[in-house]
mmCIF file of C-alpha atoms in Angstrom:
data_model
loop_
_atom_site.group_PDB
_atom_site.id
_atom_site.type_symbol
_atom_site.label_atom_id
_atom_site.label_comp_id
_atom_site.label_asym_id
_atom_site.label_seq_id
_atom_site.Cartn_x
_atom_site.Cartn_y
_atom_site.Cartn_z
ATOM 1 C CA UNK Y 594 -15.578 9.208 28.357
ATOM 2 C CA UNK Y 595 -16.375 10.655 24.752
ATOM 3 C CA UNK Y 596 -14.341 13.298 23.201
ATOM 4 C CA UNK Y 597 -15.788 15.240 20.731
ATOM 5 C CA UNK Y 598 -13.675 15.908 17.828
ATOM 6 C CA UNK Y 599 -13.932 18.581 14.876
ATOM 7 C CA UNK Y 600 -12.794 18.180 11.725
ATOM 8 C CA UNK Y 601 -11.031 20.737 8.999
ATOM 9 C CA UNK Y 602 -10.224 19.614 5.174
ATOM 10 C CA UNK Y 603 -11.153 21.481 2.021
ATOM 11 C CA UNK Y 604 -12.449 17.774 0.608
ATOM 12 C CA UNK Y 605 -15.428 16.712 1.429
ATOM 13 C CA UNK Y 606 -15.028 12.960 0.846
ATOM 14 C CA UNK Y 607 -11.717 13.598 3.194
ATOM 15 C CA UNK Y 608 -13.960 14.451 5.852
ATOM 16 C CA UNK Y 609 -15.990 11.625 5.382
ATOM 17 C CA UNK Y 610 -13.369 9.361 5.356
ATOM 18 C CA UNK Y 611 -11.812 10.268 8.367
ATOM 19 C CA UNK Y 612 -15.310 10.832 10.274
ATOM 20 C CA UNK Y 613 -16.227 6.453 9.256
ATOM 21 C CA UNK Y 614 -12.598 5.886 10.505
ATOM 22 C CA UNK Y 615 -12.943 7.919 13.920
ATOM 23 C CA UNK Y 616 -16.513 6.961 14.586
ATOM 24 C CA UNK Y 617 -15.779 3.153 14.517
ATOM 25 C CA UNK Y 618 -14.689 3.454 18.121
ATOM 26 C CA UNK Y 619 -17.591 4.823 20.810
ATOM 27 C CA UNK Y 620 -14.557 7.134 22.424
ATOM 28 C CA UNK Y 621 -15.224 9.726 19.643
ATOM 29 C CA UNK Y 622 -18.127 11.792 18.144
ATOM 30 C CA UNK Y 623 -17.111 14.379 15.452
ATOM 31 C CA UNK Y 624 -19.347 16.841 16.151
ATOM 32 C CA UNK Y 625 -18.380 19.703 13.491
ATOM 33 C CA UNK Y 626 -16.721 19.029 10.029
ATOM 34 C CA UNK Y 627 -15.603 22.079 7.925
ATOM 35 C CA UNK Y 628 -14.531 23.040 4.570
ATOM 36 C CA UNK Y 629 -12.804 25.779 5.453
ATOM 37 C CA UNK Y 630 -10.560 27.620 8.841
ATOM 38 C CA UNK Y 631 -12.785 30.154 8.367
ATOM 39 C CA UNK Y 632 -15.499 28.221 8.767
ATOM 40 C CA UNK Y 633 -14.843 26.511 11.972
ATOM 41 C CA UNK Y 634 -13.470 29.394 13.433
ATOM 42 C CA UNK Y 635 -16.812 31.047 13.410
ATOM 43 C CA UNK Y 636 -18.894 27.715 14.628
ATOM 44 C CA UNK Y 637 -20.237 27.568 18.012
ATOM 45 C CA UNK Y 638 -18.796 24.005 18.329
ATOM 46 C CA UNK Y 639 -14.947 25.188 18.097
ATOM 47 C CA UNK Y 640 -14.828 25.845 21.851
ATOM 48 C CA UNK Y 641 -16.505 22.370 22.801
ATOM 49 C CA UNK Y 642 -14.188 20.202 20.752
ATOM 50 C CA UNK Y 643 -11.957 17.895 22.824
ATOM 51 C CA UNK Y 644 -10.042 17.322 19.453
ATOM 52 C CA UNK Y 645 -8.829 19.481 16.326
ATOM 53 C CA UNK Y 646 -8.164 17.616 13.408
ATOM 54 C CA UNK Y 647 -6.992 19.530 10.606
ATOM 55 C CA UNK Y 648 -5.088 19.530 7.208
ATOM 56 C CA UNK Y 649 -2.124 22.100 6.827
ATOM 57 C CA UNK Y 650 -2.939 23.158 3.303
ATOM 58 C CA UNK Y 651 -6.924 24.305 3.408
ATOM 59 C CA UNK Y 652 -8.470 25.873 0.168
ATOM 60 C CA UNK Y 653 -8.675 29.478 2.065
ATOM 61 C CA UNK Y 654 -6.970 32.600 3.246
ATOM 62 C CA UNK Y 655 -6.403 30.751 6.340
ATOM 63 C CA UNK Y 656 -3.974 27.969 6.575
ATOM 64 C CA UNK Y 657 -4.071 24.922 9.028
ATOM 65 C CA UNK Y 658 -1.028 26.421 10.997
ATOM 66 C CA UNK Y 659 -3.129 30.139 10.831
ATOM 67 C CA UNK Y 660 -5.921 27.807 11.991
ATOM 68 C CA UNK Y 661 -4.322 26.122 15.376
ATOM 69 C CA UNK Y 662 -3.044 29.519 16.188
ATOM 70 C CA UNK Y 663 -6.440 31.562 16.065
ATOM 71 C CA UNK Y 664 -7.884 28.304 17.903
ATOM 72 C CA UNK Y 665 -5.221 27.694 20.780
ATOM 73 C CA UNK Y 666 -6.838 31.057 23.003
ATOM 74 C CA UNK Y 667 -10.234 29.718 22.007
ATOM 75 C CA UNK Y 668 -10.054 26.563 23.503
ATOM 76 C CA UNK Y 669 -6.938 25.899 25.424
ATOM 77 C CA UNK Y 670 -7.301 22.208 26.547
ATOM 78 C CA UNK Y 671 -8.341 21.151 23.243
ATOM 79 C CA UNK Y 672 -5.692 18.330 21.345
ATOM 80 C CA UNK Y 673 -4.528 19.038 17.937
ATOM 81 C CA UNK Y 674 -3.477 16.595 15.374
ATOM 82 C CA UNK Y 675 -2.519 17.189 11.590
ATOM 83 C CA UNK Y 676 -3.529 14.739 8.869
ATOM 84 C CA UNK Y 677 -2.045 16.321 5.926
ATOM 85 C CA UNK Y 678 -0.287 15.138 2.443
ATOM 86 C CA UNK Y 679 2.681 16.946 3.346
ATOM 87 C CA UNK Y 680 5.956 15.176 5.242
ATOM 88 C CA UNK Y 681 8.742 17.730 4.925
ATOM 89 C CA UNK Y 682 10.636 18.542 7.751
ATOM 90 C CA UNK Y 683 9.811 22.242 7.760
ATOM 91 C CA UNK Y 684 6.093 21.622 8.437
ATOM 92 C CA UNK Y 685 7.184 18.636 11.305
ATOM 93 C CA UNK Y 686 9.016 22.062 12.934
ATOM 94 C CA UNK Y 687 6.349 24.220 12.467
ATOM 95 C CA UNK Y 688 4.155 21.398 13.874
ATOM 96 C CA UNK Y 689 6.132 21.330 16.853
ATOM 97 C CA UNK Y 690 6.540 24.535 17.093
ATOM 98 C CA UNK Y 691 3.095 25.137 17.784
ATOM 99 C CA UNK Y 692 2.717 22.210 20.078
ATOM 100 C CA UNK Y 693 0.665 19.695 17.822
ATOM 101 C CA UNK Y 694 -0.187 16.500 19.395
ATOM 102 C CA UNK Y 695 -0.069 14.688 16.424
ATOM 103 C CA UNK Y 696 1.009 14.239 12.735
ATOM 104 C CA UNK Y 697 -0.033 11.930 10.445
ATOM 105 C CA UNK Y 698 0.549 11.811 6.739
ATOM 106 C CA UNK Y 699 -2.971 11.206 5.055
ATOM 107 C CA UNK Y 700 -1.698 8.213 3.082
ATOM 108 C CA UNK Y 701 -1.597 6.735 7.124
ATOM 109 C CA UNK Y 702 -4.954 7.521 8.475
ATOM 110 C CA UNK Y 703 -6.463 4.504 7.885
ATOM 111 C CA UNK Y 704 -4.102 2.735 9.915
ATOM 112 C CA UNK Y 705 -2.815 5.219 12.296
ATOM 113 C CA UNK Y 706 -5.815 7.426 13.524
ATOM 114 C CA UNK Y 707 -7.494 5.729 16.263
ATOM 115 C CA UNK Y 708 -3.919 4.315 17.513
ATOM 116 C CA UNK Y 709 -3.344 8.124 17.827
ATOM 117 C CA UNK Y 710 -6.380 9.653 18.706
ATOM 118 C CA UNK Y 711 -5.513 6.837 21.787
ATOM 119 C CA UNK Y 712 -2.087 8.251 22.584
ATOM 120 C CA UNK Y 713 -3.043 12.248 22.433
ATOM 121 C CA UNK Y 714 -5.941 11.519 24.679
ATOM 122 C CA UNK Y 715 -3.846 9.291 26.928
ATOM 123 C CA UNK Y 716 -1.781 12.524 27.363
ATOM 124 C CA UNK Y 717 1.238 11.642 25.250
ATOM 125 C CA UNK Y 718 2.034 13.366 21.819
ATOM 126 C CA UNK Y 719 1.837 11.080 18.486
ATOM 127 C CA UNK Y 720 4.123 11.968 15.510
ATOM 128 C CA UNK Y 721 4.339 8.540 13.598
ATOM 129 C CA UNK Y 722 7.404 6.737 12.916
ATOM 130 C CA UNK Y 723 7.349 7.600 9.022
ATOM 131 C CA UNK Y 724 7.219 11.417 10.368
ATOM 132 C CA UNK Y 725 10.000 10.860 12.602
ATOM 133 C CA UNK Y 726 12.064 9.769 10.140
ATOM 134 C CA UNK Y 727 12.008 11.742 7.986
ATOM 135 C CA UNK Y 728 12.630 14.559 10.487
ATOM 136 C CA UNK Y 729 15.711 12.604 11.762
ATOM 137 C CA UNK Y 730 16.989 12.548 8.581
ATOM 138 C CA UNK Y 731 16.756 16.576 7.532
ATOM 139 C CA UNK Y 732 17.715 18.289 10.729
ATOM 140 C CA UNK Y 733 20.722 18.545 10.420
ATOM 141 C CA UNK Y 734 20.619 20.023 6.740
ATOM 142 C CA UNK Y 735 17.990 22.262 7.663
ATOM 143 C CA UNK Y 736 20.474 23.233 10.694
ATOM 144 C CA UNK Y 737 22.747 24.075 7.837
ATOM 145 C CA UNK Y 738 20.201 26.464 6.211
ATOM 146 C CA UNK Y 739 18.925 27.997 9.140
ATOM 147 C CA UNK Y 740 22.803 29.021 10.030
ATOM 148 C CA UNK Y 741 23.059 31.043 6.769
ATOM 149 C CA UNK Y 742 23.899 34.429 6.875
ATOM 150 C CA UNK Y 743 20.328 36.373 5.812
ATOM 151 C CA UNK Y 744 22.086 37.597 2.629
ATOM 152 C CA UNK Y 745 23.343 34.000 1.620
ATOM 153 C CA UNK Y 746 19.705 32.839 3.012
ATOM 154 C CA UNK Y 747 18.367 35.146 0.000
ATOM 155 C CA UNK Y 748 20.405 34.220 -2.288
ATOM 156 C CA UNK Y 749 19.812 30.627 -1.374
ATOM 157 C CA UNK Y 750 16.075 31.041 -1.946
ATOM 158 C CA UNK Y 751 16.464 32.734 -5.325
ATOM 159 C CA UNK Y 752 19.134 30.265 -6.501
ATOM 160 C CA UNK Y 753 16.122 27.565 -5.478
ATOM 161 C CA UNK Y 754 13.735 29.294 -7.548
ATOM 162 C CA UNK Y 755 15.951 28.676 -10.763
ATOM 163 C CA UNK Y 756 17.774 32.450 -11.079
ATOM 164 C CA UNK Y 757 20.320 33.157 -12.666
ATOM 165 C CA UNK Y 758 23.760 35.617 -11.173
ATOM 166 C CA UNK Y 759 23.264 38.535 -13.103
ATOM 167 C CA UNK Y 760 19.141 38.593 -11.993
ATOM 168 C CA UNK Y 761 19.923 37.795 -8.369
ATOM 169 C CA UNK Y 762 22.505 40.993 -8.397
ATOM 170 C CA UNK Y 763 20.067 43.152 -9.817
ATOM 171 C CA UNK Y 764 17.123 41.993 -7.413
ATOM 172 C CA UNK Y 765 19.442 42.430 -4.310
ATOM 173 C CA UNK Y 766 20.955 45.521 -5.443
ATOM 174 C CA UNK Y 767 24.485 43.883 -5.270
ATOM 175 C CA UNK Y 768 27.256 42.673 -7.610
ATOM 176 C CA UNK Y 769 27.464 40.009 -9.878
ATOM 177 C CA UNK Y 770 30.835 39.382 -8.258
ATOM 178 C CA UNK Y 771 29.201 39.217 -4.592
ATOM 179 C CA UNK Y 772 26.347 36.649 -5.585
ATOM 180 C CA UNK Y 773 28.853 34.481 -7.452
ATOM 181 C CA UNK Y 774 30.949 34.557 -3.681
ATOM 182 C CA UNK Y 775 27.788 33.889 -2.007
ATOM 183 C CA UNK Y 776 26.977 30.871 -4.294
ATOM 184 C CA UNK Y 777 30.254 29.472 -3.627
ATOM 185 C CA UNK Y 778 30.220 29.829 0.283
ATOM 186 C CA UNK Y 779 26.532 27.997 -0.345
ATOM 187 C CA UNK Y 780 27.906 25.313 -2.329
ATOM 188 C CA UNK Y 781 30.478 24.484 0.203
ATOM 189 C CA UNK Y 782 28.475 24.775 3.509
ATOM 190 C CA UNK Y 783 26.079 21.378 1.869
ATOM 191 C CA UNK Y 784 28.748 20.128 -0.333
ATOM 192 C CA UNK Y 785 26.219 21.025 -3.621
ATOM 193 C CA UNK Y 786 27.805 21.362 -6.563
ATOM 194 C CA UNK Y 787 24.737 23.380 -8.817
ATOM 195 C CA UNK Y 788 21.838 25.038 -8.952
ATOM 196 C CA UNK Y 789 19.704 22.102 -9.245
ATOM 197 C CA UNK Y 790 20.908 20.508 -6.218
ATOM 198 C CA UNK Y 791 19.730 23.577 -3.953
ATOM 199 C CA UNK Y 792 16.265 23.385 -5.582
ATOM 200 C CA UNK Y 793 16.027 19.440 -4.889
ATOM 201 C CA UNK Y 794 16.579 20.270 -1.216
ATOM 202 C CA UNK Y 795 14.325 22.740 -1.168
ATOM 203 C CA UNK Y 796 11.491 21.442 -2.219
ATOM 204 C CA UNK Y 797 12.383 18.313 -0.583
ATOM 205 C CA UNK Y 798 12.165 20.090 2.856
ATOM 206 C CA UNK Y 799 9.316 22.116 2.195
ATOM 207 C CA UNK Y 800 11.131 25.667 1.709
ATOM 208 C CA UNK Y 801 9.929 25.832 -1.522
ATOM 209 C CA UNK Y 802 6.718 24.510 -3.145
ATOM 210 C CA UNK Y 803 6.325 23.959 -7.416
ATOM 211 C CA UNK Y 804 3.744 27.332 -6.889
ATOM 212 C CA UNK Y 805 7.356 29.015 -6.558
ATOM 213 C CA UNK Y 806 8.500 28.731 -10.256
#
C-alpha cells in the first residue's frame, strides 16, 4: 500500500527536503506541498491525503495548530505529524491535545521521518525520545503555572514580559501593594527568586516567544 502524504512549510527548500527524504521509500507519494494553511486548505488533494505533515509556525494568518483543526472534519482518517523547530512543552500539549500522531523537531527529520511515518501508519503514535524528554522534564512546572490563580496567571505573564510593579497595577487596575503580594506568592510557588527567572521559564516552555518584548 501507498499513502499519499501532503506537505505544509512556509520554506520551500523545507519542502523539498522532506519530499527527497519521504520519497526514498515506495510506501509514500507526496502528492500536494504548500506554502501556506491557506493554501492546502483550499486544494482538492487535502481530502485524499493519507498523511498531514505540517510545521506549527507557517508564514500566514493560519497557524499549523489552526491548520490540523480546520483539516480534522475534512478528512477524518487522515495521520498528522508535526516537523517543526519548536520543542517546548506547551506546543508537545497542544500537540496532544489535538491528537497528533507525531512530533518531530526539524533538526531530526533526516533521521527520524521514515522510522515515523512507519509507526503512525502502523497505527501507533510517534513523539521522539528528544520530545519526550523534554516534556518529562516541564510538566510538572507547567502543572505549577497552570494551577495559578487567573490574577497571579496575569501577573505572571506581565512579570515575563519584563514589567515593572507600578505598570502591572496600573494595567490591572489594582494596587501596587496587591501585585507586589502576587509576585511574592509567584516566587514561592517555583522557588524563583526575580523577574528574570520567570521570563527564562517562559520562554523556555513556550508561553512566551522574543515577539513578546
Amino acid at each position: 500500500m501507498v499513502f499519499d502524504i501532503i506537505l505544509v512549510d512556509d520554506h520551500q527548500l523545507v519542502r523539498d527536503g522532506f519530499k527527497r527524504i519521504i520519497e526514498t521509500s515506495d510506501e509514500y507519494n507526496v502528492i500536494g506541498s504548500y506554502s501556506s494553511a491557506e493554501e492546502a486548505l483550499v486544494s482538492s488533494k487535502i481530502q485524499q491525503a493519507d498523511i498531514l505533515i505540517t510545521d506549527i509556525s507557517l508564514d500566514s494568518e493560519i497557524d499549523g495548530f489552526c491548520l490540523i483543526e480546520q483539516f480534522k472534519p475534512m478528512n477524518p482518517l487522515a495521520k498528522i505529524v508535526i516537523l517543526s523547530m519548536y520543542e517546548s512543552a506547551l506546543y508537545l500539549q497542544q500537540a496532544k491535545k489535538y491528537q497528533v500522531n507525531g512530533f518531530i523537531h526539524k533538526r531530526e527529520a533526516s533521521e527520524l521521518l521514515l522510522e515515523a511515518l512507519k509507526t503512525i501508519t502502523h497505527g501507533e503514535n510517534y513523539f521522539s525520545n528528544n520530545m519526550m524528554s523534554k516534556l518529562s522534564q516541564a510538566e510538572q512546572a507547567l502543572e505549577t503555572f497552570n494551577r495559578l490563580y487567573p490574577r497571579e496567571a496575569e501577573v505572571f505573564l506581565l512579570l515575563a514580559k519584563g514589567n515593572n510593579v507600578k505598570n502591572i497595577a496600573f494595567e490591572l487596575g489594582i494596587a501596587v501593594k496587591t501585585v507586589h503580594s502576587h509576585r511574592l506568592n509567584i516566587y514561592k510557588k517555583f522557588g524563583f527568586t526575580s523577574g528574570f527567572e520567570i521570563t527564562k521559564f517562559c520562554l523556555l516552555h513556550g508561553i512566551i516567544d522574543n515577539n513578546d518584548f
